[in-house]
Structures are given as C-alpha cells and as structure tokens.
mmCIF file with all atom_site columns, C-alpha atoms in Angstrom:
data_model
loop_
_atom_site.group_PDB
_atom_site.id
_atom_site.type_symbol
_atom_site.label_atom_id
_atom_site.label_alt_id
_atom_site.label_comp_id
_atom_site.label_asym_id
_atom_site.label_entity_id
_atom_site.label_seq_id
_atom_site.pdbx_PDB_ins_code
_atom_site.Cartn_x
_atom_site.Cartn_y
_atom_site.Cartn_z
_atom_site.occupancy
_atom_site.B_iso_or_equiv
_atom_site.pdbx_formal_charge
_atom_site.auth_seq_id
_atom_site.auth_comp_id
_atom_site.auth_asym_id
_atom_site.auth_atom_id
_atom_site.pdbx_PDB_model_num
ATOM 1   C CA . GLN A 1 1   ? -84.606 66.022 2.684  1.00 90.00 ? 1   GLN A CA 1
ATOM 2   C CA . VAL A 1 2   ? -84.974 62.698 4.422  1.00 96.00 ? 2   VAL A CA 1
ATOM 3   C CA . GLN A 1 3   ? -87.516 61.855 7.106  1.00 97.00 ? 3   GLN A CA 1
ATOM 4   C CA . LEU A 1 4   ? -87.007 59.043 9.577  1.00 98.00 ? 4   LEU A CA 1
ATOM 5   C CA . VAL A 1 5   ? -89.746 57.548 11.729 1.00 97.00 ? 5   VAL A CA 1
ATOM 6   C CA . GLU A 1 6   ? -89.027 54.994 14.433 1.00 96.00 ? 6   GLU A CA 1
ATOM 7   C CA . SER A 1 7   ? -91.381 52.490 15.996 1.00 95.00 ? 7   SER A CA 1
ATOM 8   C CA . GLY A 1 8   ? -91.232 49.495 18.278 1.00 96.00 ? 8   GLY A CA 1
ATOM 9   C CA . GLY A 1 9   ? -90.027 50.865 21.581 1.00 94.00 ? 9   GLY A CA 1
ATOM 10  C CA . GLY A 1 10  ? -91.643 49.986 24.868 1.00 97.00 ? 10  GLY A CA 1
ATOM 11  C CA . LEU A 1 11  ? -91.254 48.390 28.266 1.00 98.00 ? 11  LEU A CA 1
ATOM 12  C CA . VAL A 1 12  ? -89.710 44.947 28.617 1.00 98.00 ? 12  VAL A CA 1
ATOM 13  C CA . GLN A 1 13  ? -88.288 42.871 31.439 1.00 98.00 ? 13  GLN A CA 1
ATOM 14  C CA . ALA A 1 14  ? -84.607 42.125 31.669 1.00 98.00 ? 14  ALA A CA 1
ATOM 15  C CA . GLY A 1 15  ? -83.720 39.223 29.414 1.00 98.00 ? 15  GLY A CA 1
ATOM 16  C CA . GLY A 1 16  ? -86.507 40.052 26.997 1.00 98.00 ? 16  GLY A CA 1
ATOM 17  C CA . SER A 1 17  ? -86.433 41.230 23.405 1.00 98.00 ? 17  SER A CA 1
ATOM 18  C CA . LEU A 1 18  ? -87.616 44.200 21.383 1.00 98.00 ? 18  LEU A CA 1
ATOM 19  C CA . ARG A 1 19  ? -87.478 45.012 17.710 1.00 98.00 ? 19  ARG A CA 1
ATOM 20  C CA . LEU A 1 20  ? -87.146 48.616 16.625 1.00 98.00 ? 20  LEU A CA 1
ATOM 21  C CA . SER A 1 21  ? -87.954 49.703 13.117 1.00 98.00 ? 21  SER A CA 1
ATOM 22  C CA . CYS A 1 22  ? -87.123 52.881 11.222 1.00 98.00 ? 22  CYS A CA 1
ATOM 23  C CA . THR A 1 23  ? -88.731 53.910 7.971  1.00 98.00 ? 23  THR A CA 1
ATOM 24  C CA . ALA A 1 24  ? -87.044 56.438 5.731  1.00 97.00 ? 24  ALA A CA 1
ATOM 25  C CA . SER A 1 25  ? -88.769 58.656 3.223  1.00 96.00 ? 25  SER A CA 1
ATOM 26  C CA . GLY A 1 26  ? -87.939 61.638 1.109  1.00 95.00 ? 26  GLY A CA 1
ATOM 27  C CA . ARG A 1 27  ? -87.139 62.467 -2.445 1.00 92.00 ? 27  ARG A CA 1
ATOM 28  C CA . THR A 1 28  ? -83.374 62.170 -2.024 1.00 91.00 ? 28  THR A CA 1
ATOM 29  C CA . PHE A 1 29  ? -83.288 58.970 0.002  1.00 93.00 ? 29  PHE A CA 1
ATOM 30  C CA . SER A 1 30  ? -81.760 55.931 -1.666 1.00 92.00 ? 30  SER A CA 1
ATOM 31  C CA . ARG A 1 31  ? -80.292 52.552 -0.831 1.00 93.00 ? 31  ARG A CA 1
ATOM 32  C CA . THR A 1 32  ? -76.818 54.083 -0.793 1.00 93.00 ? 32  THR A CA 1
ATOM 33  C CA . TYR A 1 33  ? -77.578 55.957 2.407  1.00 96.00 ? 33  TYR A CA 1
ATOM 34  C CA . ALA A 1 34  ? -75.919 54.696 5.558  1.00 97.00 ? 34  ALA A CA 1
ATOM 35  C CA . MET A 1 35  ? -78.501 54.045 8.247  1.00 97.00 ? 35  MET A CA 1
ATOM 36  C CA . GLY A 1 36  ? -78.064 53.279 11.880 1.00 98.00 ? 36  GLY A CA 1
ATOM 37  C CA . TRP A 1 37  ? -79.133 53.504 15.477 1.00 98.00 ? 37  TRP A CA 1
ATOM 38  C CA . PHE A 1 38  ? -77.932 55.567 18.399 1.00 98.00 ? 38  PHE A CA 1
ATOM 39  C CA . ARG A 1 39  ? -79.176 55.753 21.952 1.00 98.00 ? 39  ARG A CA 1
ATOM 40  C CA . GLN A 1 40  ? -79.177 58.226 24.793 1.00 98.00 ? 40  GLN A CA 1
ATOM 41  C CA . ALA A 1 41  ? -79.716 57.251 28.387 1.00 97.00 ? 41  ALA A CA 1
ATOM 42  C CA . PRO A 1 42  ? -80.726 59.799 31.029 1.00 93.00 ? 42  PRO A CA 1
ATOM 43  C CA . GLY A 1 43  ? -77.780 61.963 31.996 1.00 95.00 ? 43  GLY A CA 1
ATOM 44  C CA . LYS A 1 44  ? -75.506 60.436 29.380 1.00 97.00 ? 44  LYS A CA 1
ATOM 45  C CA . ASP A 1 45  ? -74.267 61.386 25.940 1.00 97.00 ? 45  ASP A CA 1
ATOM 46  C CA . ARG A 1 46  ? -75.783 59.910 22.830 1.00 97.00 ? 46  ARG A CA 1
ATOM 47  C CA . GLU A 1 47  ? -73.861 56.813 21.766 1.00 97.00 ? 47  GLU A CA 1
ATOM 48  C CA . PHE A 1 48  ? -73.562 54.685 18.664 1.00 97.00 ? 48  PHE A CA 1
ATOM 49  C CA . VAL A 1 49  ? -75.381 51.335 18.650 1.00 98.00 ? 49  VAL A CA 1
ATOM 50  C CA . ALA A 1 50  ? -75.229 49.889 15.133 1.00 97.00 ? 50  ALA A CA 1
ATOM 51  C CA . SER A 1 51  ? -75.123 50.877 11.487 1.00 97.00 ? 51  SER A CA 1
ATOM 52  C CA . THR A 1 52  ? -75.358 49.525 7.987  1.00 97.00 ? 52  THR A CA 1
ATOM 53  C CA . ARG A 1 53  ? -73.599 51.180 5.079  1.00 94.00 ? 53  ARG A CA 1
ATOM 54  C CA . TRP A 1 54  ? -73.640 50.561 1.373  1.00 91.00 ? 54  TRP A CA 1
ATOM 55  C CA . VAL A 1 55  ? -70.453 49.173 -0.124 1.00 89.00 ? 55  VAL A CA 1
ATOM 56  C CA . LEU A 1 56  ? -71.172 48.107 -3.699 1.00 88.00 ? 56  LEU A CA 1
ATOM 57  C CA . GLY A 1 57  ? -74.124 46.683 -5.587 1.00 84.00 ? 57  GLY A CA 1
ATOM 58  C CA . ASN A 1 58  ? -76.237 44.871 -3.015 1.00 84.00 ? 58  ASN A CA 1
ATOM 59  C CA . THR A 1 59  ? -73.424 44.569 -0.478 1.00 86.00 ? 59  THR A CA 1
ATOM 60  C CA . TYR A 1 60  ? -73.688 46.321 2.859  1.00 89.00 ? 60  TYR A CA 1
ATOM 61  C CA . ASN A 1 61  ? -71.377 46.344 5.848  1.00 92.00 ? 61  ASN A CA 1
ATOM 62  C CA . ALA A 1 62  ? -72.786 46.326 9.336  1.00 94.00 ? 62  ALA A CA 1
ATOM 63  C CA . GLU A 1 63  ? -71.086 47.571 12.459 1.00 94.00 ? 63  GLU A CA 1
ATOM 64  C CA . ARG A 1 64  ? -72.109 47.341 16.094 1.00 96.00 ? 64  ARG A CA 1
ATOM 65  C CA . ALA A 1 65  ? -70.875 48.822 19.313 1.00 96.00 ? 65  ALA A CA 1
ATOM 66  C CA . ASP A 1 66  ? -69.136 46.393 21.620 1.00 97.00 ? 66  ASP A CA 1
ATOM 67  C CA . PHE A 1 67  ? -72.093 46.310 24.017 1.00 97.00 ? 67  PHE A CA 1
ATOM 68  C CA . ALA A 1 68  ? -74.367 45.355 21.108 1.00 97.00 ? 68  ALA A CA 1
ATOM 69  C CA . LYS A 1 69  ? -72.327 42.454 19.796 1.00 97.00 ? 69  LYS A CA 1
ATOM 70  C CA . GLY A 1 70  ? -73.944 39.120 20.494 1.00 96.00 ? 70  GLY A CA 1
ATOM 71  C CA . ARG A 1 71  ? -77.245 40.717 21.531 1.00 98.00 ? 71  ARG A CA 1
ATOM 72  C CA . PHE A 1 72  ? -78.326 43.247 18.896 1.00 98.00 ? 72  PHE A CA 1
ATOM 73  C CA . THR A 1 73  ? -78.719 42.692 15.166 1.00 97.00 ? 73  THR A CA 1
ATOM 74  C CA . ILE A 1 74  ? -79.220 45.380 12.536 1.00 97.00 ? 74  ILE A CA 1
ATOM 75  C CA . SER A 1 75  ? -80.983 44.555 9.295  1.00 96.00 ? 75  SER A CA 1
ATOM 76  C CA . ARG A 1 76  ? -82.117 46.500 6.293  1.00 96.00 ? 76  ARG A CA 1
ATOM 77  C CA . ASP A 1 77  ? -84.906 46.140 3.744  1.00 95.00 ? 77  ASP A CA 1
ATOM 78  C CA . ASN A 1 78  ? -84.344 48.397 0.786  1.00 93.00 ? 78  ASN A CA 1
ATOM 79  C CA . SER A 1 79  ? -87.690 47.504 -0.759 1.00 94.00 ? 79  SER A CA 1
ATOM 80  C CA . ARG A 1 80  ? -89.388 49.185 2.214  1.00 95.00 ? 80  ARG A CA 1
ATOM 81  C CA . ASN A 1 81  ? -86.663 51.721 3.063  1.00 96.00 ? 81  ASN A CA 1
ATOM 82  C CA . THR A 1 82  ? -86.450 50.337 6.564  1.00 97.00 ? 82  THR A CA 1
ATOM 83  C CA . VAL A 1 83  ? -83.712 49.472 9.014  1.00 97.00 ? 83  VAL A CA 1
ATOM 84  C CA . ASP A 1 84  ? -84.521 47.313 12.011 1.00 98.00 ? 84  ASP A CA 1
ATOM 85  C CA . LEU A 1 85  ? -82.720 46.723 15.269 1.00 98.00 ? 85  LEU A CA 1
ATOM 86  C CA . GLN A 1 86  ? -83.429 43.384 16.910 1.00 98.00 ? 86  GLN A CA 1
ATOM 87  C CA . MET A 1 87  ? -82.464 43.556 20.555 1.00 98.00 ? 87  MET A CA 1
ATOM 88  C CA . ASN A 1 88  ? -82.205 40.369 22.605 1.00 98.00 ? 88  ASN A CA 1
ATOM 89  C CA . SER A 1 89  ? -81.116 39.630 26.158 1.00 98.00 ? 89  SER A CA 1
ATOM 90  C CA . LEU A 1 90  ? -81.947 43.180 27.148 1.00 98.00 ? 90  LEU A CA 1
ATOM 91  C CA . LYS A 1 91  ? -80.469 44.627 30.319 1.00 98.00 ? 91  LYS A CA 1
ATOM 92  C CA . PRO A 1 92  ? -81.627 47.529 32.493 1.00 97.00 ? 92  PRO A CA 1
ATOM 93  C CA . GLU A 1 93  ? -78.619 49.500 31.266 1.00 97.00 ? 93  GLU A CA 1
ATOM 94  C CA . ASP A 1 94  ? -80.069 49.333 27.753 1.00 98.00 ? 94  ASP A CA 1
ATOM 95  C CA . THR A 1 95  ? -82.788 51.718 28.901 1.00 98.00 ? 95  THR A CA 1
ATOM 96  C CA . ALA A 1 96  ? -82.572 54.786 26.683 1.00 98.00 ? 96  ALA A CA 1
ATOM 97  C CA . ILE A 1 97  ? -84.178 56.712 23.878 1.00 98.00 ? 97  ILE A CA 1
ATOM 98  C CA . TYR A 1 98  ? -83.172 55.044 20.648 1.00 98.00 ? 98  TYR A CA 1
ATOM 99  C CA . TYR A 1 99  ? -82.700 57.210 17.584 1.00 98.00 ? 99  TYR A CA 1
ATOM 100 C CA . CYS A 1 100 ? -82.577 56.248 13.956 1.00 98.00 ? 100 CYS A CA 1
ATOM 101 C CA . ALA A 1 101 ? -80.057 58.108 11.827 1.00 98.00 ? 101 ALA A CA 1
ATOM 102 C CA . ALA A 1 102 ? -79.116 58.363 8.172  1.00 98.00 ? 102 ALA A CA 1
ATOM 103 C CA . ASP A 1 103 ? -76.567 60.069 5.972  1.00 97.00 ? 103 ASP A CA 1
ATOM 104 C CA . LEU A 1 104 ? -75.247 59.627 2.471  1.00 95.00 ? 104 LEU A CA 1
ATOM 105 C CA . ASP A 1 105 ? -71.757 59.880 3.982  1.00 95.00 ? 105 ASP A CA 1
ATOM 106 C CA . SER A 1 106 ? -71.260 56.856 6.239  1.00 94.00 ? 106 SER A CA 1
ATOM 107 C CA . SER A 1 107 ? -68.317 58.508 7.993  1.00 94.00 ? 107 SER A CA 1
ATOM 108 C CA . ARG A 1 108 ? -70.591 61.258 9.248  1.00 96.00 ? 108 ARG A CA 1
ATOM 109 C CA . LEU A 1 109 ? -72.955 58.696 10.680 1.00 95.00 ? 109 LEU A CA 1
ATOM 110 C CA . GLN A 1 110 ? -70.125 56.777 12.312 1.00 91.00 ? 110 GLN A CA 1
ATOM 111 C CA . ALA A 1 111 ? -68.870 60.056 13.794 1.00 93.00 ? 111 ALA A CA 1
ATOM 112 C CA . GLY A 1 112 ? -72.249 60.692 15.355 1.00 94.00 ? 112 GLY A CA 1
ATOM 113 C CA . VAL A 1 113 ? -73.103 63.670 13.181 1.00 97.00 ? 113 VAL A CA 1
ATOM 114 C CA . PRO A 1 114 ? -75.481 62.300 10.563 1.00 97.00 ? 114 PRO A CA 1
ATOM 115 C CA . GLY A 1 115 ? -77.543 64.679 8.545  1.00 96.00 ? 115 GLY A CA 1
ATOM 116 C CA . TYR A 1 116 ? -80.840 63.130 9.563  1.00 97.00 ? 116 TYR A CA 1
ATOM 117 C CA . TRP A 1 117 ? -82.316 61.942 12.834 1.00 98.00 ? 117 TRP A CA 1
ATOM 118 C CA . GLY A 1 118 ? -85.577 60.375 13.781 1.00 98.00 ? 118 GLY A CA 1
ATOM 119 C CA . GLN A 1 119 ? -87.607 61.621 16.713 1.00 97.00 ? 119 GLN A CA 1
ATOM 120 C CA . GLY A 1 120 ? -86.565 58.727 18.940 1.00 97.00 ? 120 GLY A CA 1
ATOM 121 C CA . THR A 1 121 ? -88.372 55.867 20.614 1.00 98.00 ? 121 THR A CA 1
ATOM 122 C CA . GLN A 1 122 ? -88.189 55.000 24.296 1.00 98.00 ? 122 GLN A CA 1
ATOM 123 C CA . VAL A 1 123 ? -86.901 51.617 25.387 1.00 98.00 ? 123 VAL A CA 1
ATOM 124 C CA . THR A 1 124 ? -87.246 50.764 29.063 1.00 98.00 ? 124 THR A CA 1
ATOM 125 C CA . VAL A 1 125 ? -85.862 47.557 30.518 1.00 98.00 ? 125 VAL A CA 1
ATOM 126 C CA . SER A 1 126 ? -87.030 46.686 34.021 1.00 97.00 ? 126 SER A CA 1
ATOM 127 C CA . SER A 1 127 ? -84.998 44.547 36.387 1.00 94.00 ? 127 SER A CA 1
#
C-alpha cells in the first residue's frame, strides 16, 4: 500500500503563485513509481495536470497538460519521497481540488486511473 498526503493549497489572487507538495509513504513505494497531479473543478471531471515517471537510473520524464505548460512545474525529491507542483501566474480557472496520484505503472497514471490517490487540497484563485 502507498499513502499520499498533499499540502500547500490555499487562497491566492490571480497572477499569484502556490506550491503544492505531496509526500508518499508505504512499504512498497519506491523511486520507480510514477507520481503526478490531477485536479477537479466544481461540476467538471477530474483532469490531468502533470506527472513525472521513472525512465532509467536517475532519469525521469515529466509531462504537463497544455494549460500547465509555461506556468506549472513538477519536481521530485526521491530522498524525501515527495513530488511538488509549483504553480505560477494562477488564473481563476485554476480553482479546483488538486489531487496527488501514484502508480508503479505510469500508463495507468497517465490514463487517470492510478492505484493511489491523495485526499486532495483546495486551490482557490480569486479574480
């Protein structure tokens, strides 16, 4: 089992920044797990934001949704089992609950069906 705990959400004005953090724990968790972020706005489906997946050795590939490119950055610290999402130039339409996700199979995470979810953290961007 893997447990994921998010932190860092809150209220920010449009144009501001927030940094979300997710800490993974559990006996089976390892640096080869794909980790990422999704979000769900009121009345909308959950959508992919960004992910980082292990490739080989210490090499990871990162992917971001089109709306995240140029504004959001995903980073990973394997020494702390964390994945962070730095969000800049936030817009009111970024308002959503942000969920951390993880799976040993990166394709499952990319498909939106990872084996593990965090409880979510609220991000609210005021205009």
